[in-house]
Short mmCIF file of C-alpha atoms and ligand atoms in Angstrom, two decimals:
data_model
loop_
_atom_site.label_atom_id
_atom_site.label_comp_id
_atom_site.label_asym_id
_atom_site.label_seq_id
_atom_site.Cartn_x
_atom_site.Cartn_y
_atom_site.Cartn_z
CA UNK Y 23 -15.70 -123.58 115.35
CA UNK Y 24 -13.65 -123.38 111.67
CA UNK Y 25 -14.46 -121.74 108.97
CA UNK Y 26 -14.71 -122.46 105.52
CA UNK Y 27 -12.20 -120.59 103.05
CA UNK Y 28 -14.56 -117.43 101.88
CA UNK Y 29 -13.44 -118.88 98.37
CA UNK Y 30 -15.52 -122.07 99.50
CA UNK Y 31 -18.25 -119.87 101.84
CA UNK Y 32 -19.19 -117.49 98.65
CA UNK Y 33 -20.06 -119.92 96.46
CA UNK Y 34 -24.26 -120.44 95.99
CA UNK Y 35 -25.98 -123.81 95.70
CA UNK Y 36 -26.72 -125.18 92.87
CA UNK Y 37 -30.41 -124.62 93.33
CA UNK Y 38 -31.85 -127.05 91.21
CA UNK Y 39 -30.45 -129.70 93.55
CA UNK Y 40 -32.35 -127.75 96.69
CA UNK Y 41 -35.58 -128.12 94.57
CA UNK Y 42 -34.84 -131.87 94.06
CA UNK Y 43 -34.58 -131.65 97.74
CA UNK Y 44 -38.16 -130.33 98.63
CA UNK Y 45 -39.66 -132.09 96.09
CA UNK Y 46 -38.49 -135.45 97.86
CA UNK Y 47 -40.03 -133.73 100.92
CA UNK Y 48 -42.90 -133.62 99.01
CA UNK Y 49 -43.25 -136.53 98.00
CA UNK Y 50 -42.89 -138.37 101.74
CA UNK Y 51 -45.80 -135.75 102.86
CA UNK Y 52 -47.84 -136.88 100.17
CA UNK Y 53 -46.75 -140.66 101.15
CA UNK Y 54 -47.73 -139.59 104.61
CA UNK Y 55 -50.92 -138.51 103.96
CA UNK Y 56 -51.91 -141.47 102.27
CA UNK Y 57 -52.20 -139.71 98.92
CA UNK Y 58 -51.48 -141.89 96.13
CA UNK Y 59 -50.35 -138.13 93.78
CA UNK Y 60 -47.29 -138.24 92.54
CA UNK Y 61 -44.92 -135.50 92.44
CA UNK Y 62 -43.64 -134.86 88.97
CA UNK Y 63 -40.13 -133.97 87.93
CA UNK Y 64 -40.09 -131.37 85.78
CA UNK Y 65 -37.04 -130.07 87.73
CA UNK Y 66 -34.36 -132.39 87.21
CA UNK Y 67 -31.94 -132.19 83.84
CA UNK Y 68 -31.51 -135.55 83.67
CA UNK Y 69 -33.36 -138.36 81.24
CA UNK Y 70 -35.76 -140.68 83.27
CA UNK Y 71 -34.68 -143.93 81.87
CA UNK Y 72 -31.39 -145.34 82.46
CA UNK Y 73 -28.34 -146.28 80.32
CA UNK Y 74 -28.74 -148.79 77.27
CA UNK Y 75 -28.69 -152.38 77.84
CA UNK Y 76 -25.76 -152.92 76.08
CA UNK Y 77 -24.21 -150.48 78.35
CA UNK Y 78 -25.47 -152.42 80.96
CA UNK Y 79 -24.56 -155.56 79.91
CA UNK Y 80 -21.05 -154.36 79.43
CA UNK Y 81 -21.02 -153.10 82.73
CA UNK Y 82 -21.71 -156.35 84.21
CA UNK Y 83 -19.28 -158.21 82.26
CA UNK Y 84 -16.75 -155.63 83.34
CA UNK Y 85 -17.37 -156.28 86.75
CA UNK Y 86 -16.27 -160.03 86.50
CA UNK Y 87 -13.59 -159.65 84.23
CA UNK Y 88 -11.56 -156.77 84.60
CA UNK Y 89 -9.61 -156.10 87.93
CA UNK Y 90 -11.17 -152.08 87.28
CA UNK Y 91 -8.00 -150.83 88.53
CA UNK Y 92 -6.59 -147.17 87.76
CA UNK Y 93 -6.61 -146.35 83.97
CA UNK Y 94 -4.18 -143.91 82.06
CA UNK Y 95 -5.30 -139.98 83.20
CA UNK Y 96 -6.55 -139.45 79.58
CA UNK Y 97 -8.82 -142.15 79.58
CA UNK Y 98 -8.64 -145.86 78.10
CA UNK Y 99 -7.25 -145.75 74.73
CA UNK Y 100 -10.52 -147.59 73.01
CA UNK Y 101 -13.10 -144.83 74.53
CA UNK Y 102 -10.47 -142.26 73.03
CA UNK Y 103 -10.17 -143.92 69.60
CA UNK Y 104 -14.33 -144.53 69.55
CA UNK Y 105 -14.73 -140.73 70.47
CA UNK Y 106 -12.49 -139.41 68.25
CA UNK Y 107 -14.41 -141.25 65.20
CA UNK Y 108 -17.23 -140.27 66.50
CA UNK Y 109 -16.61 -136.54 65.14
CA UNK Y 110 -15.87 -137.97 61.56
CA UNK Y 111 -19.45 -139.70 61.52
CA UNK Y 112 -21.46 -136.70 63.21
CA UNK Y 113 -19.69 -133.72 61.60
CA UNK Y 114 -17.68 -134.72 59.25
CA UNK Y 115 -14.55 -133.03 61.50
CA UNK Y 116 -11.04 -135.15 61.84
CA UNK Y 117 -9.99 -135.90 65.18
CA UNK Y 118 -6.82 -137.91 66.60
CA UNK Y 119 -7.33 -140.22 69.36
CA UNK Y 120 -4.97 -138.47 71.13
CA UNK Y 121 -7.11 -135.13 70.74
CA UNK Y 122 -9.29 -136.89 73.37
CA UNK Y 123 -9.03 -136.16 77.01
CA UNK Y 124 -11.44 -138.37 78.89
CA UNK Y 125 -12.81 -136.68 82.16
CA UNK Y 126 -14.69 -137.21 84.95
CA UNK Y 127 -18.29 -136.03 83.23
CA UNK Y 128 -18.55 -132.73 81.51
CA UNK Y 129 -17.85 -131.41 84.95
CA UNK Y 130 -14.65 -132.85 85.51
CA UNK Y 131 -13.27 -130.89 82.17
CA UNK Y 132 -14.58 -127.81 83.24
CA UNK Y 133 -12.68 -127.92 86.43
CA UNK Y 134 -9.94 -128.81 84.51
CA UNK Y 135 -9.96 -126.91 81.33
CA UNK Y 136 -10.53 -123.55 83.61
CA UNK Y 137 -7.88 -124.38 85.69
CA UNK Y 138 -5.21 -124.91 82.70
CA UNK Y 139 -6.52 -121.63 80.53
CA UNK Y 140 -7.38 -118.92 83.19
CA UNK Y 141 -5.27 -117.31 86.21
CA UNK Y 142 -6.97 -115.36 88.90
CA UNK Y 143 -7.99 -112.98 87.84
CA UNK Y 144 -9.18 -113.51 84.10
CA UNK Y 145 -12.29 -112.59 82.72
CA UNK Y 146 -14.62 -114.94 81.08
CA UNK Y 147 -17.55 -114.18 79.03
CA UNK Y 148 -20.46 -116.20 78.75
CA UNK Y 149 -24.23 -115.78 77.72
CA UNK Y 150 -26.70 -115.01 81.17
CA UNK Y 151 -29.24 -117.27 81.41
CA UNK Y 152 -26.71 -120.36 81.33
CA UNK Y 153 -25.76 -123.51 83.01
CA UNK Y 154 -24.97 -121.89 86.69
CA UNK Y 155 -22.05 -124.35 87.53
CA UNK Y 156 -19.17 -122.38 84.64
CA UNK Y 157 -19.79 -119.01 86.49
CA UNK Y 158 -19.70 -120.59 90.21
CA UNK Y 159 -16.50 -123.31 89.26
CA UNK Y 160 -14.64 -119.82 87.79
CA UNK Y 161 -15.45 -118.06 90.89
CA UNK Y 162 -14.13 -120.78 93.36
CA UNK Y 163 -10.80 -120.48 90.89
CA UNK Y 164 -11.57 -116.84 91.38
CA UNK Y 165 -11.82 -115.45 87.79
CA UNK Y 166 -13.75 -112.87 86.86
CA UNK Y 167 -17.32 -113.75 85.06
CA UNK Y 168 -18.61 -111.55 82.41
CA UNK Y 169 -21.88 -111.34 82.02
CA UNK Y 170 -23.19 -111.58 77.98
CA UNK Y 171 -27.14 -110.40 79.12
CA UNK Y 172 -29.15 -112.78 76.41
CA UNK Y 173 -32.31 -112.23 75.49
CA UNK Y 174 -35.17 -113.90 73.23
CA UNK Y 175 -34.05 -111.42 70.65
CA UNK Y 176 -30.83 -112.68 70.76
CA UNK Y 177 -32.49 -116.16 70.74
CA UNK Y 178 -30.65 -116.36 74.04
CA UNK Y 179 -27.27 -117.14 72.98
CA UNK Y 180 -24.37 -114.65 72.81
CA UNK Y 181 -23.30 -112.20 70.00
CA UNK Y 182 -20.49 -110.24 68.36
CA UNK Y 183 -22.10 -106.57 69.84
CA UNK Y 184 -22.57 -108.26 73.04
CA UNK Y 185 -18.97 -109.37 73.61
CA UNK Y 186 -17.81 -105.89 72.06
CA UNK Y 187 -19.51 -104.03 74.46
CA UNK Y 188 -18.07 -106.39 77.60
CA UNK Y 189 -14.63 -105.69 76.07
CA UNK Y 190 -15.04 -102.10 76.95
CA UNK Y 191 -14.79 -103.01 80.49
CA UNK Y 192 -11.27 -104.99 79.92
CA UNK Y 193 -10.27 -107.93 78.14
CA UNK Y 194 -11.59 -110.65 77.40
CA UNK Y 195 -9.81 -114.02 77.84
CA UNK Y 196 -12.42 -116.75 77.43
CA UNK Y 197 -15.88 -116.95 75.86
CA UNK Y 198 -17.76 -120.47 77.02
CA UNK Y 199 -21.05 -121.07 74.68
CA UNK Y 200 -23.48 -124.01 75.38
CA UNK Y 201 -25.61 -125.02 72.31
CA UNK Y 202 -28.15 -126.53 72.38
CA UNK Y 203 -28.10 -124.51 75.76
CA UNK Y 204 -29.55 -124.63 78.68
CA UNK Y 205 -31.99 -123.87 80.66
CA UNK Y 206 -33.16 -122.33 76.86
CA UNK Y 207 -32.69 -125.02 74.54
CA UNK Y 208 -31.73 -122.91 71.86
CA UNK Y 209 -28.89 -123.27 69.63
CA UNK Y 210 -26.33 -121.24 67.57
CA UNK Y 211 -26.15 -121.75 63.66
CA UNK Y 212 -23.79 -122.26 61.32
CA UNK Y 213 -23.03 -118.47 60.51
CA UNK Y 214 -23.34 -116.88 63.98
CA UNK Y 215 -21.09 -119.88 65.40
CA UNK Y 216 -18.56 -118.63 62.77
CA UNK Y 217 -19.06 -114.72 63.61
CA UNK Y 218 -18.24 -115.93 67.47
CA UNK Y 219 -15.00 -117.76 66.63
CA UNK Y 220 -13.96 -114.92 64.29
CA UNK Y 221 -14.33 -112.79 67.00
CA UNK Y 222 -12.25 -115.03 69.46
CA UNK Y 223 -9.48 -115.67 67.19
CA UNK Y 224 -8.80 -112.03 66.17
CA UNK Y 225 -8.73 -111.27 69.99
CA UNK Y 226 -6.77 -114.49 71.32
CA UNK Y 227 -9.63 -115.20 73.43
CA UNK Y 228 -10.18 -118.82 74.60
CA UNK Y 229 -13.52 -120.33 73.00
CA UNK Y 230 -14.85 -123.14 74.90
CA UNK Y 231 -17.62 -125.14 73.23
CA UNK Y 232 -20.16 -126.80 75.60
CA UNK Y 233 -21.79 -129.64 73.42
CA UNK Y 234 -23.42 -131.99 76.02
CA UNK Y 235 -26.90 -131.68 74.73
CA UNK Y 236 -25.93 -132.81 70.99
CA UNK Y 237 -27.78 -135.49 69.74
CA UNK Y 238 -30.76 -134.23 71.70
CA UNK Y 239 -31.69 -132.79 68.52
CA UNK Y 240 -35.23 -131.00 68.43
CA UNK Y 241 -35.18 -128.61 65.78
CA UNK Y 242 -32.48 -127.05 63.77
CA UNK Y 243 -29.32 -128.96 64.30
CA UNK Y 244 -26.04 -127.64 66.18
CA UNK Y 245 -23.00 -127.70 64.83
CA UNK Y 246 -19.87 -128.02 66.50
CA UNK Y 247 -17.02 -124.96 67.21
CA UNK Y 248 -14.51 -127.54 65.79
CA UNK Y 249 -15.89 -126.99 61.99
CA UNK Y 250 -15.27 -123.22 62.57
CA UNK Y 251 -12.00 -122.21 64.88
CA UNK Y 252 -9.70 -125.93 65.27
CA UNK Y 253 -8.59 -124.64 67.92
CA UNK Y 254 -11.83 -124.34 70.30
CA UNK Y 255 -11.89 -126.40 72.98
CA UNK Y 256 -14.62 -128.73 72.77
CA UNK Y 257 -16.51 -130.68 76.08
CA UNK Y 258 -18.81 -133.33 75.86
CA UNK Y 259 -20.41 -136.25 77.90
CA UNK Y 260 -22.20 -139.38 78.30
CA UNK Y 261 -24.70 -137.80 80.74
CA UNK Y 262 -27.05 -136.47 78.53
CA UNK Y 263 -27.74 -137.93 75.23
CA UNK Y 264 -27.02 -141.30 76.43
CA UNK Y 265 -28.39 -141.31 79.58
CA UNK Y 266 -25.45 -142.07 81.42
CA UNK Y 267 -25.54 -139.29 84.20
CA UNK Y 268 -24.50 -141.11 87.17
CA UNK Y 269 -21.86 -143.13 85.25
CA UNK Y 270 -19.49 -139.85 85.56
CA UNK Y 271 -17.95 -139.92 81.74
CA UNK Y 272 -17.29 -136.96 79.63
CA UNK Y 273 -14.40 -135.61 77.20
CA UNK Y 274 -12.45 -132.71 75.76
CA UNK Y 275 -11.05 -132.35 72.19
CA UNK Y 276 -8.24 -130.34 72.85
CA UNK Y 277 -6.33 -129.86 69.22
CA UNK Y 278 -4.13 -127.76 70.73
CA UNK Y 279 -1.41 -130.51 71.92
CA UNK Y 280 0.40 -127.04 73.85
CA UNK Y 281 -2.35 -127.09 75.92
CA UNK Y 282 -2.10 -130.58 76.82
CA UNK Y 283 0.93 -130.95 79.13
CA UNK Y 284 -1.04 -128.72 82.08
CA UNK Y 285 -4.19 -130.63 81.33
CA UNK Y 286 -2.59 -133.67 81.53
CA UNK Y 287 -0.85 -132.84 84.72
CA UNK Y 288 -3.99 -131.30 86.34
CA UNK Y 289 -6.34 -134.69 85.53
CA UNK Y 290 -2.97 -136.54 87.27
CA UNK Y 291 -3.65 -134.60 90.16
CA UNK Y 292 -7.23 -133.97 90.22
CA UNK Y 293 -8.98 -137.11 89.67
CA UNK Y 294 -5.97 -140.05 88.50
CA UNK Y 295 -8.57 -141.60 86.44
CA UNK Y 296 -12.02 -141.45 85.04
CA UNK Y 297 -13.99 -144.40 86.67
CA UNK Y 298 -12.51 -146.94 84.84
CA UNK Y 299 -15.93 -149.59 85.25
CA UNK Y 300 -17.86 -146.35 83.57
CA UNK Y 301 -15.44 -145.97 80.65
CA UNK Y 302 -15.10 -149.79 79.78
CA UNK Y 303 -18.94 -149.50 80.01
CA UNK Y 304 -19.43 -146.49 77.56
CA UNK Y 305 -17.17 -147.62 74.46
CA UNK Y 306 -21.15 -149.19 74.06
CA UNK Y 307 -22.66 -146.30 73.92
CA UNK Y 308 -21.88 -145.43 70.94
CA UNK Y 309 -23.08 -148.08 69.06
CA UNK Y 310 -26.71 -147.56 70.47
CA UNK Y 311 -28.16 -144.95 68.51
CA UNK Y 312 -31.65 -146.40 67.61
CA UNK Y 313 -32.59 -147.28 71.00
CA UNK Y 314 -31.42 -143.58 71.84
CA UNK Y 315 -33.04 -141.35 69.07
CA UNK Y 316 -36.01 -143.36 70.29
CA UNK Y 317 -35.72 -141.18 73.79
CA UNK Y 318 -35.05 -138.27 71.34
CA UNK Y 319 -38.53 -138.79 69.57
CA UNK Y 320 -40.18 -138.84 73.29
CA UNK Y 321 -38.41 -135.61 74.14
CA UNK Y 322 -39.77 -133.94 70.72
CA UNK Y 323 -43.22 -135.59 71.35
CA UNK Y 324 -42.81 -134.11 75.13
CA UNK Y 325 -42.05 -130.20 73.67
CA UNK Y 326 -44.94 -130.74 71.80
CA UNK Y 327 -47.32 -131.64 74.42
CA UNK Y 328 -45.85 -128.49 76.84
CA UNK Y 329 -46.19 -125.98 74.14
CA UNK Y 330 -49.53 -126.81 73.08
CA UNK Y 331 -50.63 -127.21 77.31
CA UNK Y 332 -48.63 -124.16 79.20
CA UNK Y 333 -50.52 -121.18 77.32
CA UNK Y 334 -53.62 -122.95 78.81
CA UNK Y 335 -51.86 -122.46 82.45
CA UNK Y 336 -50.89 -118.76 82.47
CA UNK Y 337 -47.19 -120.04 80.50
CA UNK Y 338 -47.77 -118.35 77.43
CA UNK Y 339 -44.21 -116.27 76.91
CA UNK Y 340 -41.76 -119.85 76.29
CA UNK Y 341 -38.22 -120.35 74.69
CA UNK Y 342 -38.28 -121.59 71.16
CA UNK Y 343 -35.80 -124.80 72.12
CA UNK Y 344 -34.03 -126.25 69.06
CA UNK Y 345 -32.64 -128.92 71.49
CA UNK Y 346 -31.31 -130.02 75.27
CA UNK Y 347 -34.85 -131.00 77.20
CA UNK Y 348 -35.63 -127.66 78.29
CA UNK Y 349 -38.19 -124.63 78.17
CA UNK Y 350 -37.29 -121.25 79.58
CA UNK Y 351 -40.29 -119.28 80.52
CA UNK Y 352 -41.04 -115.67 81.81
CA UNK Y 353 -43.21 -115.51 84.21
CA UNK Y 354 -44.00 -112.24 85.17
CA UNK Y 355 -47.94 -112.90 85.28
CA UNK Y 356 -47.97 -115.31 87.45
CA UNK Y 357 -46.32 -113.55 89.45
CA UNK Y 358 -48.58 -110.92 90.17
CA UNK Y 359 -51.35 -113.12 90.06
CA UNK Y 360 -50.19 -115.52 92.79
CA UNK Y 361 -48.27 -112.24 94.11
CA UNK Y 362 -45.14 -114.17 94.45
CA UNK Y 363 -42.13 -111.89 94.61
CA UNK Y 364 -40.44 -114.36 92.39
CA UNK Y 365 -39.92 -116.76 90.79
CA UNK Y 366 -38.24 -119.24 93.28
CA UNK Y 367 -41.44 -118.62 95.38
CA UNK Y 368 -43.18 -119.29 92.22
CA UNK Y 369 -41.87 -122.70 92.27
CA UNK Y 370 -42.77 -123.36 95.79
CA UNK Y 371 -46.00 -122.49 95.11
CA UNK Y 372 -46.31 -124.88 92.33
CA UNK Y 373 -44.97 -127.60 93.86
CA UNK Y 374 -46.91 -126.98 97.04
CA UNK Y 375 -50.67 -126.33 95.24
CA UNK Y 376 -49.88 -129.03 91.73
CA UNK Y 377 -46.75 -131.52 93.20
CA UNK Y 378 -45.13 -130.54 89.98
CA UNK Y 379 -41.43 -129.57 90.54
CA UNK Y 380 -39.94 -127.08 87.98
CA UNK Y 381 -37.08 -124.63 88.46
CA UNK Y 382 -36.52 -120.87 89.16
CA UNK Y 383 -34.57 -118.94 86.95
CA UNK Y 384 -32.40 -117.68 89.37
CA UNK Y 385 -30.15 -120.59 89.24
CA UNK Y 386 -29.47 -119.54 85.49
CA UNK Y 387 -29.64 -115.51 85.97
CA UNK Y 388 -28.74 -114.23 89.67
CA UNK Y 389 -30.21 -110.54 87.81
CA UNK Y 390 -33.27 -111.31 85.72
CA UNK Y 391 -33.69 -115.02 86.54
CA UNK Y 392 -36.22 -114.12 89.33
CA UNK Y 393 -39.43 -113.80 86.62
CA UNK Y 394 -38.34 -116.94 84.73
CA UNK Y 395 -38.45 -120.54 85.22
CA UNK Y 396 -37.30 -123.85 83.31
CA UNK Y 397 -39.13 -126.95 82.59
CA UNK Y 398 -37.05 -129.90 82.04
CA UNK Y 399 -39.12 -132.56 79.44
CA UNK Y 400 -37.01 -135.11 80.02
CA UNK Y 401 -39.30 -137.70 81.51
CA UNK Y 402 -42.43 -139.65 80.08
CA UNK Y 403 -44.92 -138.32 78.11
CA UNK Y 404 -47.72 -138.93 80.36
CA UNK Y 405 -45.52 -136.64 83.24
CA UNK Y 406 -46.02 -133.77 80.79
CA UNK Y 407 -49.34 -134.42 79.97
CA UNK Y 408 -50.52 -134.73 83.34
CA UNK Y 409 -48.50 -131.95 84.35
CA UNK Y 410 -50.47 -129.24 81.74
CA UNK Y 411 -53.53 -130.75 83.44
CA UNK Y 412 -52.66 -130.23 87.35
CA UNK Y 413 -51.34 -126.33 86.05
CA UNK Y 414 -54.15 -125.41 83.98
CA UNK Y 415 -56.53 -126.20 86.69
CA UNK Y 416 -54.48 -124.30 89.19
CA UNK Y 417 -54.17 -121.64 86.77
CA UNK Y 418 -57.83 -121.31 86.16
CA UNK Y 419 -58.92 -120.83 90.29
CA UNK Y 420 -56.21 -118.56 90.13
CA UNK Y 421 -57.73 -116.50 87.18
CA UNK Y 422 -61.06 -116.95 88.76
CA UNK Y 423 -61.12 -116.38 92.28
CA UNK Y 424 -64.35 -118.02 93.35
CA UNK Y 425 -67.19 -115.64 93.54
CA UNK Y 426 -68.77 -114.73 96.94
CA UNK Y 427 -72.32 -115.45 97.46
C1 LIG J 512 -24.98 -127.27 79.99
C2 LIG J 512 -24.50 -128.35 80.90
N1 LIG J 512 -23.19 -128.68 80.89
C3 LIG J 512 -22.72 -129.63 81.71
C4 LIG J 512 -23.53 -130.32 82.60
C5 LIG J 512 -22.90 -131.34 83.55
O1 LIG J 512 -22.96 -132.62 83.09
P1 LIG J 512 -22.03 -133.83 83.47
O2 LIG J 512 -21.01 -133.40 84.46
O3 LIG J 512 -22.95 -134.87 84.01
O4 LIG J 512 -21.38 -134.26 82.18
C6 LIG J 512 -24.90 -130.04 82.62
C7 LIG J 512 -25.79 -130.75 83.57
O5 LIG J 512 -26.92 -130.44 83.76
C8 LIG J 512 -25.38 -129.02 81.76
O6 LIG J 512 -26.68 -128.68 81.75
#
């Protein structure tokens, strides 16, 4: 039999997607049984209702009209042009149409930015909990990750003592924040944002700017790296706000036009084009903010409904998320009152005993990630509400083992 590369063998899952998986099995057990219970997704880090209609209806008309062939490997000049103007009206930040490098989601210009700013070799900082896929894309392009240990202190995002400490054990040549992050929803303000730019720019280290939950605002506003260093790399998407997951559209602004020949070269080779149906689709997008910030409001409304129902359910030590559709939550309790030896049998548990599907930490931190969990709110209202219901009665035969007569 072959083998697969050890690059390619060592690389984990990305276990959210193997919680999707058993919660589909799930859910055809249930079907099975003849239960009419649904499962609910409190797993998945995507929004539950689809694209806008005028997305949709562009989409369509695309379909008939256009002959969808290959477009240019930095994206259709209108999406770049509607982008780039976007940053005037959200931020108040200038940016060229031809700062704009269209990709294949946000995960396409990871793949791609990592490839054209680190060698083998390189080490790249970035805040544990975070989104698993930068630490396991940098491993298959076999960098070396360095782990910023957040806490709730820290409000979970990265600081200046954090990253001078890691730079004791070499240097540093990238630092990759995520705010509004996840799985904590919290974000980084104004004056810390600046302190980690400062940082990068008097140690010529790469500062890449995840902003794909923007917009998703729940709390204090982000603001982007761009208002602070010019020359951060910042990555963005369609998936998210505008509830275009499956559509496969995201961005960079790169200011940096040095960096743009290898970039250029490496979306040639990697992917040609973005699909080109998606990108006609999404110039739309942006014109369909009220029917968005309406999903925003459910999101808030959601938050509000977890935080007020999880204490109830043994939940009681939560994130305070300022944004993104997530709660991070320690679990430790639960643990020993379910004597689960973590958290990812926590989850099986849950889903097993309640049919709701949430996440183990361990996706987001391989060390400490075992006694927390994430809730994603990013489907209806009811979901969440009946969701505090199923776990606080769970919670309360747990508390209560039934007395023997
Ligand atoms: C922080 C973060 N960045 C990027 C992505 C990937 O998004 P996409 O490739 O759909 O743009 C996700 C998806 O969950 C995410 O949570």
């Amino acid at each position: 039999t072959m083998r697969p590369s050890n690059r390619g063998a060592q690389i984990p899952s990305f276990k959210v997607m193997d919680v999707m998986r058993q919660a589909q099995a799930k859910e055809i057990a249930l079907k099975e049984a003849g239960s009419s219970t649904k499962v609910l997704h409190l797993e998945v880090g995507q929004p539950s209702t689809g694209a806008p209609q005028k997305v949709k209806d562009a989409a369509a008309a695309a379909v008939s009209s256009d002959k969808l062939g290959y477009t240019g490997a930095l994206g259709t000049p209108e999406l770049r042009s509607k982008v780039a103007l976007e940053y005037t009206k959200r931020y108040g930040v200038q940016v060229e149409p031809d700062e704009v490098l269209m990709t294949t989601g946000s995960s396409g210009a990871f793949i791609v930015a990592f490839t054209a700013l680190f060698d083998a070799g390189s080490r790249v900082a970035m805040a544990i909990p975070g989104y698993p896929c930068y630490r396991n894309i940098l491993q298959a392009l076999g960098c070396e990750i360095v782990a910023l240990p957040a806490t709730a202190e820290s409000n979970w995002q990265p600081t200046v003592a954090m990253l001078d400490e890691a730079a004791k054990g070499g240097r540093i040549d990238g630092l990759i924040v995520a705010s509004p992050s996840n799985p904590t929803g919290t974000v980084i303000l104004g004056p810390q944002m600046q302190e980690l730019c400062d940082w990068c720019t008097r140690n010529g280290v790469f500062f890449v700017s995840d902003e794909i939950y923007h917009g998703l605002t729940l709390g204090n506003k982000p603001v982007t790296s761009l208002s602070y260093k010019r020359d951060s790399i910042v990555i963005n998407s369609f998936s998210k706000y505008h509830c275009m997951t499956g559509w496969r559209v995201g961005w960079m602004v790169v200011k940096d036009k040095s960096l743009h020949p290898a970039m250029e070269a490496l979306l040639q080779n990697f992917f040609i084009s973005v699909p080109t149906l998606a990108q006609l689709a999404a110039v739309t997008a942006l014109d369909c903010e009220e029917e968005l910030d309406g999903h925003v409001a459910r999101y808030r409304n959601n938050l509000r409904v977890l935080l007020e129902g999880l204490p109830a359910a043994g939940f009681d030590r939560l994130s305070r998320p300022d944004g993104a559709f997530y709660l991070y939550c320690e679990v430790s309790s639960l643990l020993s009152l379910t004597k689960a030896p973590d958290s990812l049998a926590l989850c099986s548990i849950i889903l097993r005993d309640c049919a709701v599907a949430i996440t183990s930490g361990l996706d987001f931190d391989p060390v400490r990630g075992g006694r927390f969990a994430r809730f994603s709110f990013a489907g209806s209202t009811a979901d969440m509400e009946d969701a505090c219901q199923r776990l606080q009665r769970w919670y309360s035969k747990l508390a209560k083992p039934p007395s023997k007569l």
